PDB file of C-alpha atoms and ligand atoms in Angstrom:
ATOM      1  CA  MET P 414      -7.227   9.030  -1.214  1.00 97.00           C
ATOM      2  CA  LYS P 415      -4.146   8.131   0.931  1.00 98.00           C
ATOM      3  CA  PHE P 416      -0.676   7.128  -0.845  1.00 98.00           C
ATOM      4  CA  PHE P 417       1.415   4.299   0.793  1.00 98.00           C
ATOM      5  CA  ILE P 418       4.783   3.372  -0.640  1.00 98.00           C
ATOM      6  CA  ASP P 419       5.187  -0.066  -1.762  1.00 98.00           C
ATOM      7  CA  THR P 420       8.888  -0.681  -1.107  1.00 98.00           C
ATOM      8  CA  ALA P 421      11.567  -1.696   1.545  1.00 98.00           C
ATOM      9  CA  ASN P 422      14.254   0.695   0.122  1.00 98.00           C
ATOM     10  CA  ILE P 423      14.957   3.335   2.321  1.00 98.00           C
ATOM     11  CA  GLU P 424      16.164   6.110  -0.332  1.00 98.00           C
ATOM     12  CA  GLU P 425      12.866   5.755  -2.295  1.00 98.00           C
ATOM     13  CA  ILE P 426      10.720   6.199   1.143  1.00 98.00           C
ATOM     14  CA  LYS P 427      12.834   9.355   2.154  1.00 98.00           C
ATOM     15  CA  LYS P 428      12.810  10.735  -1.608  1.00 97.00           C
ATOM     16  CA  ALA P 429       8.832   9.782  -1.738  1.00 97.00           C
ATOM     17  CA  ALA P 430       8.401  11.281   1.848  1.00 97.00           C
ATOM     18  CA  GLU P 431      10.340  14.475   1.011  1.00 97.00           C
ATOM     19  CA  TRP P 432       7.820  15.440  -1.689  1.00 96.00           C
ATOM     20  CA  GLY P 433       5.382  15.434   1.243  1.00 95.00           C
ATOM     21  CA  LEU P 434       2.705  13.235  -0.391  1.00 92.00           C
ATOM     22  CA  LEU P 435       3.274  10.108   1.754  1.00 97.00           C
ATOM     23  CA  ASP P 436       0.822   8.778   4.027  1.00 98.00           C
ATOM     24  CA  GLY P 437       2.201   5.292   5.006  1.00 98.00           C
ATOM     25  CA  VAL P 438       4.564   2.526   3.430  1.00 98.00           C
ATOM     26  CA  THR P 439       3.831  -1.045   2.594  1.00 98.00           C
ATOM     27  CA  THR P 440       6.472  -3.854   2.673  1.00 98.00           C
ATOM     28  CA  ASN P 441       6.478  -7.675   1.838  1.00 96.00           C
ATOM     29  CA  PRO P 442       8.740 -10.506   2.138  1.00 97.00           C
ATOM     30  CA  SER P 443       9.747 -10.133  -1.363  1.00 96.00           C
ATOM     31  CA  LEU P 444      10.387  -6.169  -0.999  1.00 97.00           C
ATOM     32  CA  VAL P 445      12.408  -6.908   2.188  1.00 96.00           C
ATOM     33  CA  ALA P 446      14.384  -9.429   0.734  1.00 97.00           C
ATOM     34  CA  ARG P 447      15.411  -7.671  -2.038  1.00 96.00           C
ATOM     35  CA  GLU P 448      17.076  -4.886   0.004  1.00 96.00           C
ATOM     36  CA  GLY P 449      18.557  -7.538   2.558  1.00 94.00           C
ATOM     37  CA  GLY P 450      19.777  -7.036   6.140  1.00 92.00           C
ATOM     38  CA  ASP P 451      17.602  -7.010   9.507  1.00 96.00           C
ATOM     39  CA  PHE P 452      13.891  -6.688   9.049  1.00 97.00           C
ATOM     40  CA  ILE P 453      13.439  -5.627  12.777  1.00 97.00           C
ATOM     41  CA  GLU P 454      16.022  -2.599  11.843  1.00 97.00           C
ATOM     42  CA  LEU P 455      14.626  -1.690   8.819  1.00 97.00           C
ATOM     43  CA  LEU P 456      11.481  -1.291  10.379  1.00 98.00           C
ATOM     44  CA  LYS P 457      12.748   0.837  12.958  1.00 98.00           C
ATOM     45  CA  GLU P 458      14.606   3.025  10.254  1.00 98.00           C
ATOM     46  CA  ILE P 459      11.156   3.591   8.522  1.00 98.00           C
ATOM     47  CA  VAL P 460       8.903   4.749  11.215  1.00 98.00           C
ATOM     48  CA  GLN P 461      11.251   7.331  11.856  1.00 98.00           C
ATOM     49  CA  ILE P 462      11.095   8.391   8.093  1.00 98.00           C
ATOM     50  CA  VAL P 463       7.433   8.321   7.963  1.00 98.00           C
ATOM     51  CA  ASP P 464       4.489   9.146  10.538  1.00 97.00           C
ATOM     52  CA  GLY P 465       1.740   6.644   9.020  1.00 98.00           C
ATOM     53  CA  PRO P 466       0.813   3.134   8.636  1.00 98.00           C
ATOM     54  CA  ILE P 467       3.647   0.608   8.259  1.00 98.00           C
ATOM     55  CA  SER P 468       2.651  -2.628   6.783  1.00 98.00           C
ATOM     56  CA  ALA P 469       4.864  -5.268   8.295  1.00 98.00           C
ATOM     57  CA  GLU P 470       4.150  -8.810   7.105  1.00 98.00           C
ATOM     58  CA  VAL P 471       4.380 -12.241   9.076  1.00 98.00           C
ATOM     59  CA  VAL P 472       5.995 -15.082   7.377  1.00 98.00           C
ATOM     60  CA  ALA P 473       4.219 -17.949   9.761  1.00 98.00           C
ATOM     61  CA  THR P 474       1.405 -19.655   7.821  1.00 98.00           C
ATOM     62  CA  ASP P 475      -0.193 -20.953  11.464  1.00 98.00           C
ATOM     63  CA  TYR P 476      -2.282 -19.013  13.761  1.00 98.00           C
ATOM     64  CA  GLU P 477      -0.123 -19.198  16.916  1.00 98.00           C
ATOM     65  CA  GLY P 478       2.828 -18.383  14.590  1.00 98.00           C
ATOM     66  CA  MET P 479       1.212 -15.565  12.963  1.00 98.00           C
ATOM     67  CA  LEU P 480       0.076 -13.970  16.464  1.00 98.00           C
ATOM     68  CA  LYS P 481       3.407 -14.315  18.217  1.00 98.00           C
ATOM     69  CA  GLU P 482       5.177 -12.583  15.194  1.00 98.00           C
ATOM     70  CA  ALA P 483       2.241 -10.005  15.193  1.00 98.00           C
ATOM     71  CA  ARG P 484       2.966  -9.239  18.671  1.00 98.00           C
ATOM     72  CA  GLU P 485       6.674  -8.877  18.380  1.00 98.00           C
ATOM     73  CA  LEU P 486       5.964  -6.551  15.378  1.00 98.00           C
ATOM     74  CA  VAL P 487       3.837  -3.953  17.087  1.00 98.00           C
ATOM     75  CA  LYS P 488       6.374  -3.232  20.051  1.00 98.00           C
ATOM     76  CA  ILE P 489       8.339  -1.909  17.366  1.00 98.00           C
ATOM     77  CA  HIS P 490       6.266   1.323  17.010  1.00 98.00           C
ATOM     78  CA  GLU P 491       2.781   2.179  17.326  1.00 98.00           C
ATOM     79  CA  ASN P 492       2.363   2.736  13.671  1.00 98.00           C
ATOM     80  CA  ILE P 493       3.155  -0.849  12.988  1.00 98.00           C
ATOM     81  CA  VAL P 494       0.284  -2.619  10.793  1.00 98.00           C
ATOM     82  CA  VAL P 495       0.585  -6.434  10.817  1.00 98.00           C
ATOM     83  CA  LYS P 496       0.313  -7.745   7.057  1.00 98.00           C
ATOM     84  CA  VAL P 497      -1.552 -10.821   7.204  1.00 98.00           C
ATOM     85  CA  PRO P 498      -1.878 -13.779   4.213  1.00 98.00           C
ATOM     86  CA  LEU P 499      -5.714 -14.280   3.173  1.00 98.00           C
ATOM     87  CA  ILE P 500      -5.741 -17.792   4.316  1.00 98.00           C
ATOM     88  CA  LYS P 501      -7.946 -19.565   6.868  1.00 98.00           C
ATOM     89  CA  GLU P 502      -5.168 -19.294   9.845  1.00 98.00           C
ATOM     90  CA  GLY P 503      -4.630 -15.610   8.644  1.00 98.00           C
ATOM     91  CA  LEU P 504      -8.079 -14.675   9.037  1.00 98.00           C
ATOM     92  CA  ARG P 505      -8.411 -16.563  12.449  1.00 98.00           C
ATOM     93  CA  ALA P 506      -5.214 -14.729  13.479  1.00 98.00           C
ATOM     94  CA  VAL P 507      -6.728 -11.142  12.352  1.00 98.00           C
ATOM     95  CA  LYS P 508      -9.789 -11.483  14.353  1.00 98.00           C
ATOM     96  CA  THR P 509      -7.784 -11.972  17.494  1.00 98.00           C
ATOM     97  CA  LEU P 510      -5.247  -9.277  16.628  1.00 98.00           C
ATOM     98  CA  THR P 511      -8.238  -6.384  15.874  1.00 98.00           C
ATOM     99  CA  GLU P 512     -10.065  -7.781  19.200  1.00 98.00           C
ATOM    100  CA  GLU P 513      -6.295  -7.082  20.894  1.00 98.00           C
ATOM    101  CA  GLY P 514      -6.416  -3.739  19.114  1.00 98.00           C
ATOM    102  CA  ILE P 515      -3.696  -4.566  16.529  1.00 98.00           C
ATOM    103  CA  LYS P 516      -4.507  -3.201  12.911  1.00 98.00           C
ATOM    104  CA  THR P 517      -4.235  -5.398  10.242  1.00 98.00           C
ATOM    105  CA  ASN P 518      -3.586  -5.234   6.470  1.00 98.00           C
ATOM    106  CA  VAL P 519      -4.907  -8.425   4.778  1.00 98.00           C
ATOM    107  CA  THR P 520      -2.947  -9.218   1.232  1.00 98.00           C
ATOM    108  CA  LEU P 521      -2.720 -11.657  -1.353  1.00 98.00           C
ATOM    109  CA  CYS P 522      -6.505 -10.715  -2.278  1.00 98.00           C
ATOM    110  CA  PHE P 523      -7.769 -11.944  -5.687  1.00 98.00           C
ATOM    111  CA  THR P 524     -11.506 -11.934  -5.030  1.00 98.00           C
ATOM    112  CA  ALA P 525     -14.502 -10.229  -3.515  1.00 98.00           C
ATOM    113  CA  ALA P 526     -15.322 -13.193  -1.468  1.00 98.00           C
ATOM    114  CA  GLN P 527     -12.105 -13.007   0.120  1.00 98.00           C
ATOM    115  CA  ALA P 528     -12.624  -9.744   0.731  1.00 98.00           C
ATOM    116  CA  LEU P 529     -15.873  -9.431   2.465  1.00 98.00           C
ATOM    117  CA  LEU P 530     -14.441 -12.675   4.534  1.00 98.00           C
ATOM    118  CA  ALA P 531     -11.847 -10.292   5.788  1.00 98.00           C
ATOM    119  CA  ALA P 532     -13.956  -7.478   6.318  1.00 98.00           C
ATOM    120  CA  LYS P 533     -16.349  -9.724   8.707  1.00 98.00           C
ATOM    121  CA  ALA P 534     -12.577 -11.166  10.400  1.00 98.00           C
ATOM    122  CA  GLY P 535     -12.165  -7.053  11.038  1.00 98.00           C
ATOM    123  CA  ALA P 536      -9.084  -6.113   8.915  1.00 98.00           C
ATOM    124  CA  THR P 537      -8.010  -2.414   9.096  1.00 98.00           C
ATOM    125  CA  TYR P 538      -7.225  -2.778   5.196  1.00 98.00           C
ATOM    126  CA  ILE P 539      -7.643  -5.423   2.423  1.00 98.00           C
ATOM    127  CA  SER P 540      -5.238  -5.603  -0.023  1.00 98.00           C
ATOM    128  CA  PRO P 541      -6.557  -6.778  -3.710  1.00 98.00           C
ATOM    129  CA  PHE P 542      -3.724  -6.906  -6.051  1.00 98.00           C
ATOM    130  CA  VAL P 543      -4.714  -5.850  -9.217  1.00 98.00           C
ATOM    131  CA  GLY P 544      -1.256  -5.870 -11.645  1.00 98.00           C
ATOM    132  CA  ARG P 545      -0.887  -9.672 -10.773  1.00 98.00           C
ATOM    133  CA  LEU P 546      -5.068  -9.721 -11.730  1.00 98.00           C
ATOM    134  CA  ASP P 547      -3.779  -8.133 -15.054  1.00 98.00           C
ATOM    135  CA  ASP P 548      -1.153 -10.544 -15.391  1.00 98.00           C
ATOM    136  CA  ILE P 549      -3.390 -13.588 -15.758  1.00 98.00           C
ATOM    137  CA  SER P 550      -5.862 -11.682 -18.134  1.00 98.00           C
ATOM    138  CA  HIS P 551      -8.235 -10.792 -15.479  1.00 97.00           C
ATOM    139  CA  ASP P 552      -9.222  -7.166 -15.272  1.00 97.00           C
ATOM    140  CA  GLY P 553      -7.917  -6.173 -11.613  1.00 98.00           C
ATOM    141  CA  LEU P 554      -9.631  -2.787 -11.295  1.00 98.00           C
ATOM    142  CA  ASP P 555     -13.043  -5.027 -11.813  1.00 98.00           C
ATOM    143  CA  LEU P 556     -12.410  -6.620  -8.133  1.00 98.00           C
ATOM    144  CA  ILE P 557     -11.467  -2.970  -6.723  1.00 98.00           C
ATOM    145  CA  GLU P 558     -15.116  -1.915  -7.707  1.00 98.00           C
ATOM    146  CA  GLN P 559     -16.854  -4.774  -6.330  1.00 98.00           C
ATOM    147  CA  ILE P 560     -15.182  -4.459  -3.342  1.00 98.00           C
ATOM    148  CA  VAL P 561     -15.676  -0.697  -2.912  1.00 98.00           C
ATOM    149  CA  THR P 562     -19.328  -1.553  -3.602  1.00 98.00           C
ATOM    150  CA  ILE P 563     -19.851  -4.615  -1.506  1.00 98.00           C
ATOM    151  CA  TYR P 564     -18.192  -2.678   1.627  1.00 98.00           C
ATOM    152  CA  GLU P 565     -20.422   0.347   1.117  1.00 98.00           C
ATOM    153  CA  ASN P 566     -23.555  -1.851   0.939  1.00 98.00           C
ATOM    154  CA  TYR P 567     -22.823  -3.123   4.287  1.00 98.00           C
ATOM    155  CA  GLY P 568     -20.940  -0.389   6.027  1.00 98.00           C
ATOM    156  CA  PHE P 569     -17.777  -2.305   7.018  1.00 98.00           C
ATOM    157  CA  THR P 570     -14.847  -0.128   7.982  1.00 98.00           C
ATOM    158  CA  THR P 571     -12.065  -1.977   6.527  1.00 98.00           C
ATOM    159  CA  GLN P 572     -10.132   0.194   3.975  1.00 98.00           C
ATOM    160  CA  VAL P 573      -9.671  -0.816   0.444  1.00 98.00           C
ATOM    161  CA  LEU P 574      -5.817  -0.725  -0.294  1.00 98.00           C
ATOM    162  CA  VAL P 575      -4.995  -0.964  -3.687  1.00 98.00           C
ATOM    163  CA  ALA P 576      -2.352  -3.329  -4.216  1.00 98.00           C
ATOM    164  CA  SER P 577       0.262  -4.579  -6.938  1.00 98.00           C
ATOM    165  CA  VAL P 578      -0.314  -1.114  -8.719  1.00 98.00           C
ATOM    166  CA  ARG P 579       1.444  -1.069 -12.124  1.00 98.00           C
ATOM    167  CA  SER P 580       0.456   2.475 -13.641  1.00 97.00           C
ATOM    168  CA  PRO P 581      -0.670   5.985 -12.867  1.00 97.00           C
ATOM    169  CA  LEU P 582      -4.103   4.440 -14.733  1.00 97.00           C
ATOM    170  CA  HIS P 583      -4.580   1.764 -12.043  1.00 98.00           C
ATOM    171  CA  LEU P 584      -4.636   4.562  -9.404  1.00 97.00           C
ATOM    172  CA  ILE P 585      -7.058   6.857 -11.209  1.00 98.00           C
ATOM    173  CA  GLU P 586      -9.138   4.477 -12.240  1.00 98.00           C
ATOM    174  CA  SER P 587      -9.534   3.231  -8.132  1.00 98.00           C
ATOM    175  CA  ALA P 588      -9.735   6.580  -6.924  1.00 98.00           C
ATOM    176  CA  MET P 589     -12.623   6.855  -9.205  1.00 98.00           C
ATOM    177  CA  MET P 590     -14.088   3.899  -7.818  1.00 98.00           C
ATOM    178  CA  GLY P 591     -13.589   5.926  -4.138  1.00 98.00           C
ATOM    179  CA  ALA P 592     -10.914   3.066  -2.908  1.00 98.00           C
ATOM    180  CA  ASP P 593      -9.439   4.631   0.284  1.00 98.00           C
ATOM    181  CA  VAL P 594      -5.683   3.739  -0.370  1.00 98.00           C
ATOM    182  CA  ALA P 595      -3.206   2.907  -2.903  1.00 98.00           C
ATOM    183  CA  THR P 596       0.228   1.459  -2.582  1.00 98.00           C
ATOM    184  CA  ILE P 597       2.350   2.543  -4.903  1.00 98.00           C
ATOM    185  CA  PRO P 598       5.690   1.770  -6.225  1.00 98.00           C
ATOM    186  CA  PHE P 599       8.703   4.502  -6.430  1.00 98.00           C
ATOM    187  CA  SER P 600       8.818   4.197 -10.420  1.00 98.00           C
ATOM    188  CA  VAL P 601       4.849   4.747 -10.413  1.00 98.00           C
ATOM    189  CA  LEU P 602       4.838   7.744  -7.943  1.00 97.00           C
ATOM    190  CA  GLU P 603       7.236   9.546 -10.045  1.00 96.00           C
ATOM    191  CA  LYS P 604       5.250   8.982 -13.185  1.00 97.00           C
ATOM    192  CA  LEU P 605       2.489  10.619 -11.399  1.00 97.00           C
ATOM    193  CA  PHE P 606       4.211  14.099 -11.737  1.00 96.00           C
ATOM    194  CA  LYS P 607       4.783  13.624 -15.436  1.00 96.00           C
ATOM    195  CA  HIS P 608       2.946  15.472 -18.177  1.00 97.00           C
ATOM    196  CA  PRO P 609       4.802  16.382 -21.769  1.00 97.00           C
ATOM    197  CA  LEU P 610       2.598  19.610 -21.902  1.00 98.00           C
ATOM    198  CA  THR P 611       3.661  20.595 -18.532  1.00 98.00           C
ATOM    199  CA  ASP P 612       7.271  20.365 -19.433  1.00 97.00           C
ATOM    200  CA  SER P 613       7.329  22.049 -22.871  1.00 98.00           C
ATOM    201  CA  GLY P 614       4.662  24.781 -21.248  1.00 98.00           C
ATOM    202  CA  LEU P 615       6.910  25.393 -18.406  1.00 98.00           C
ATOM    203  CA  GLU P 616      10.113  25.607 -20.980  1.00 98.00           C
ATOM    204  CA  THR P 617       8.181  28.030 -22.703  1.00 98.00           C
ATOM    205  CA  PHE P 618       7.210  30.295 -20.072  1.00 98.00           C
ATOM    206  CA  LEU P 619      10.565  30.402 -18.556  1.00 98.00           C
ATOM    207  CA  ASN P 620      12.017  31.394 -21.862  1.00 97.00           C
ATOM    208  CA  ASP P 621       9.322  34.018 -22.500  1.00 96.00           C
ATOM    209  CA  TRP P 622      10.563  35.565 -19.032  1.00 97.00           C
ATOM    210  CA  LYS P 623      14.026  35.563 -19.937  1.00 95.00           C
ATOM    211  CA  LYS P 624      13.407  37.828 -22.972  1.00 94.00           C
ATOM    212  CA  ILE P 625      11.899  40.471 -20.975  1.00 92.00           C
ATOM    213  CA  SER P 626      14.558  40.389 -18.226  1.00 85.00           C
ATOM    214  CA  GLU P 627      17.655  40.143 -20.187  1.00 74.00           C
TER     215      GLU P 627
HETATM  216  C1  E4P X 937       0.998  -4.836  -1.517  1.00 56.82           C
HETATM  217  O1  E4P X 937       1.069  -4.676  -0.668  1.00 56.82           O
HETATM  218  C2  E4P X 937       2.254  -5.674  -2.022  1.00 56.82           C
HETATM  219  O2  E4P X 937       3.486  -5.351  -1.452  1.00 56.82           O
HETATM  220  C3  E4P X 937       2.605  -5.555  -3.613  1.00 56.82           C
HETATM  221  O3  E4P X 937       1.669  -4.179  -3.966  1.00 56.82           O
HETATM  222  C4  E4P X 937       2.720  -6.517  -4.384  1.00 56.82           C
HETATM  223  O4  E4P X 937       3.108  -5.818  -5.888  1.00 56.82           O
HETATM  224  P1  E4P X 937       3.649  -6.915  -7.045  1.00 56.82           P
HETATM  225  O5  E4P X 937       2.517  -7.201  -7.518  1.00 56.82           O
HETATM  226  O6  E4P X 937       4.074  -5.596  -7.913  1.00 56.82           O
HETATM  227  O7  E4P X 937       4.538  -7.395  -6.496  1.00 56.82           O
END
């Protein structure tokens, strides 16, 4: 399973990259707005830190506008993946971009039917939002299971990129279902390392070692 970090914060990206576990980065307009500054400059910095797919979202909502933005974004670096919203015009743009050899990440997916459409359009990644479904009392992980099953049934090559991850459990359950990628906020990435028995066990080992080395 590939791990992407879901942030536009350079310090978080640098720290996660140092751990050696990072395969890519996803950003969205809200995450970029939180950091401020110029979007293109930010992307130029991110591609220098992580050698893997970097999702950058278009903000146009019409077909021509999305294509124009996408073609500019991919000029930044070969690792840029164009993030496109799951709307009719968006999927039309995905089809054209795929024909041009441009990688896409279809975002804001909340149903299996939407995921099926994105795969048929040729999306490189589909981003189902698990946490936001949980927020409205739907089981977000059920959606991951449905999409993985449907893609396997028909041999679609679109990769399932679990988004809106809120907890280590989201990640583990998605991994059990065979999702290809998870995009994980920094705070959740940190939690993945933690277990109280690891900490207390290490403390005991080190204290015992001190007894024989003193
Ligand atoms: C996906 O690529 C999105 O950026 C992200 O996962 C959304 O997460 P949120 O629901 O926590 O905003």
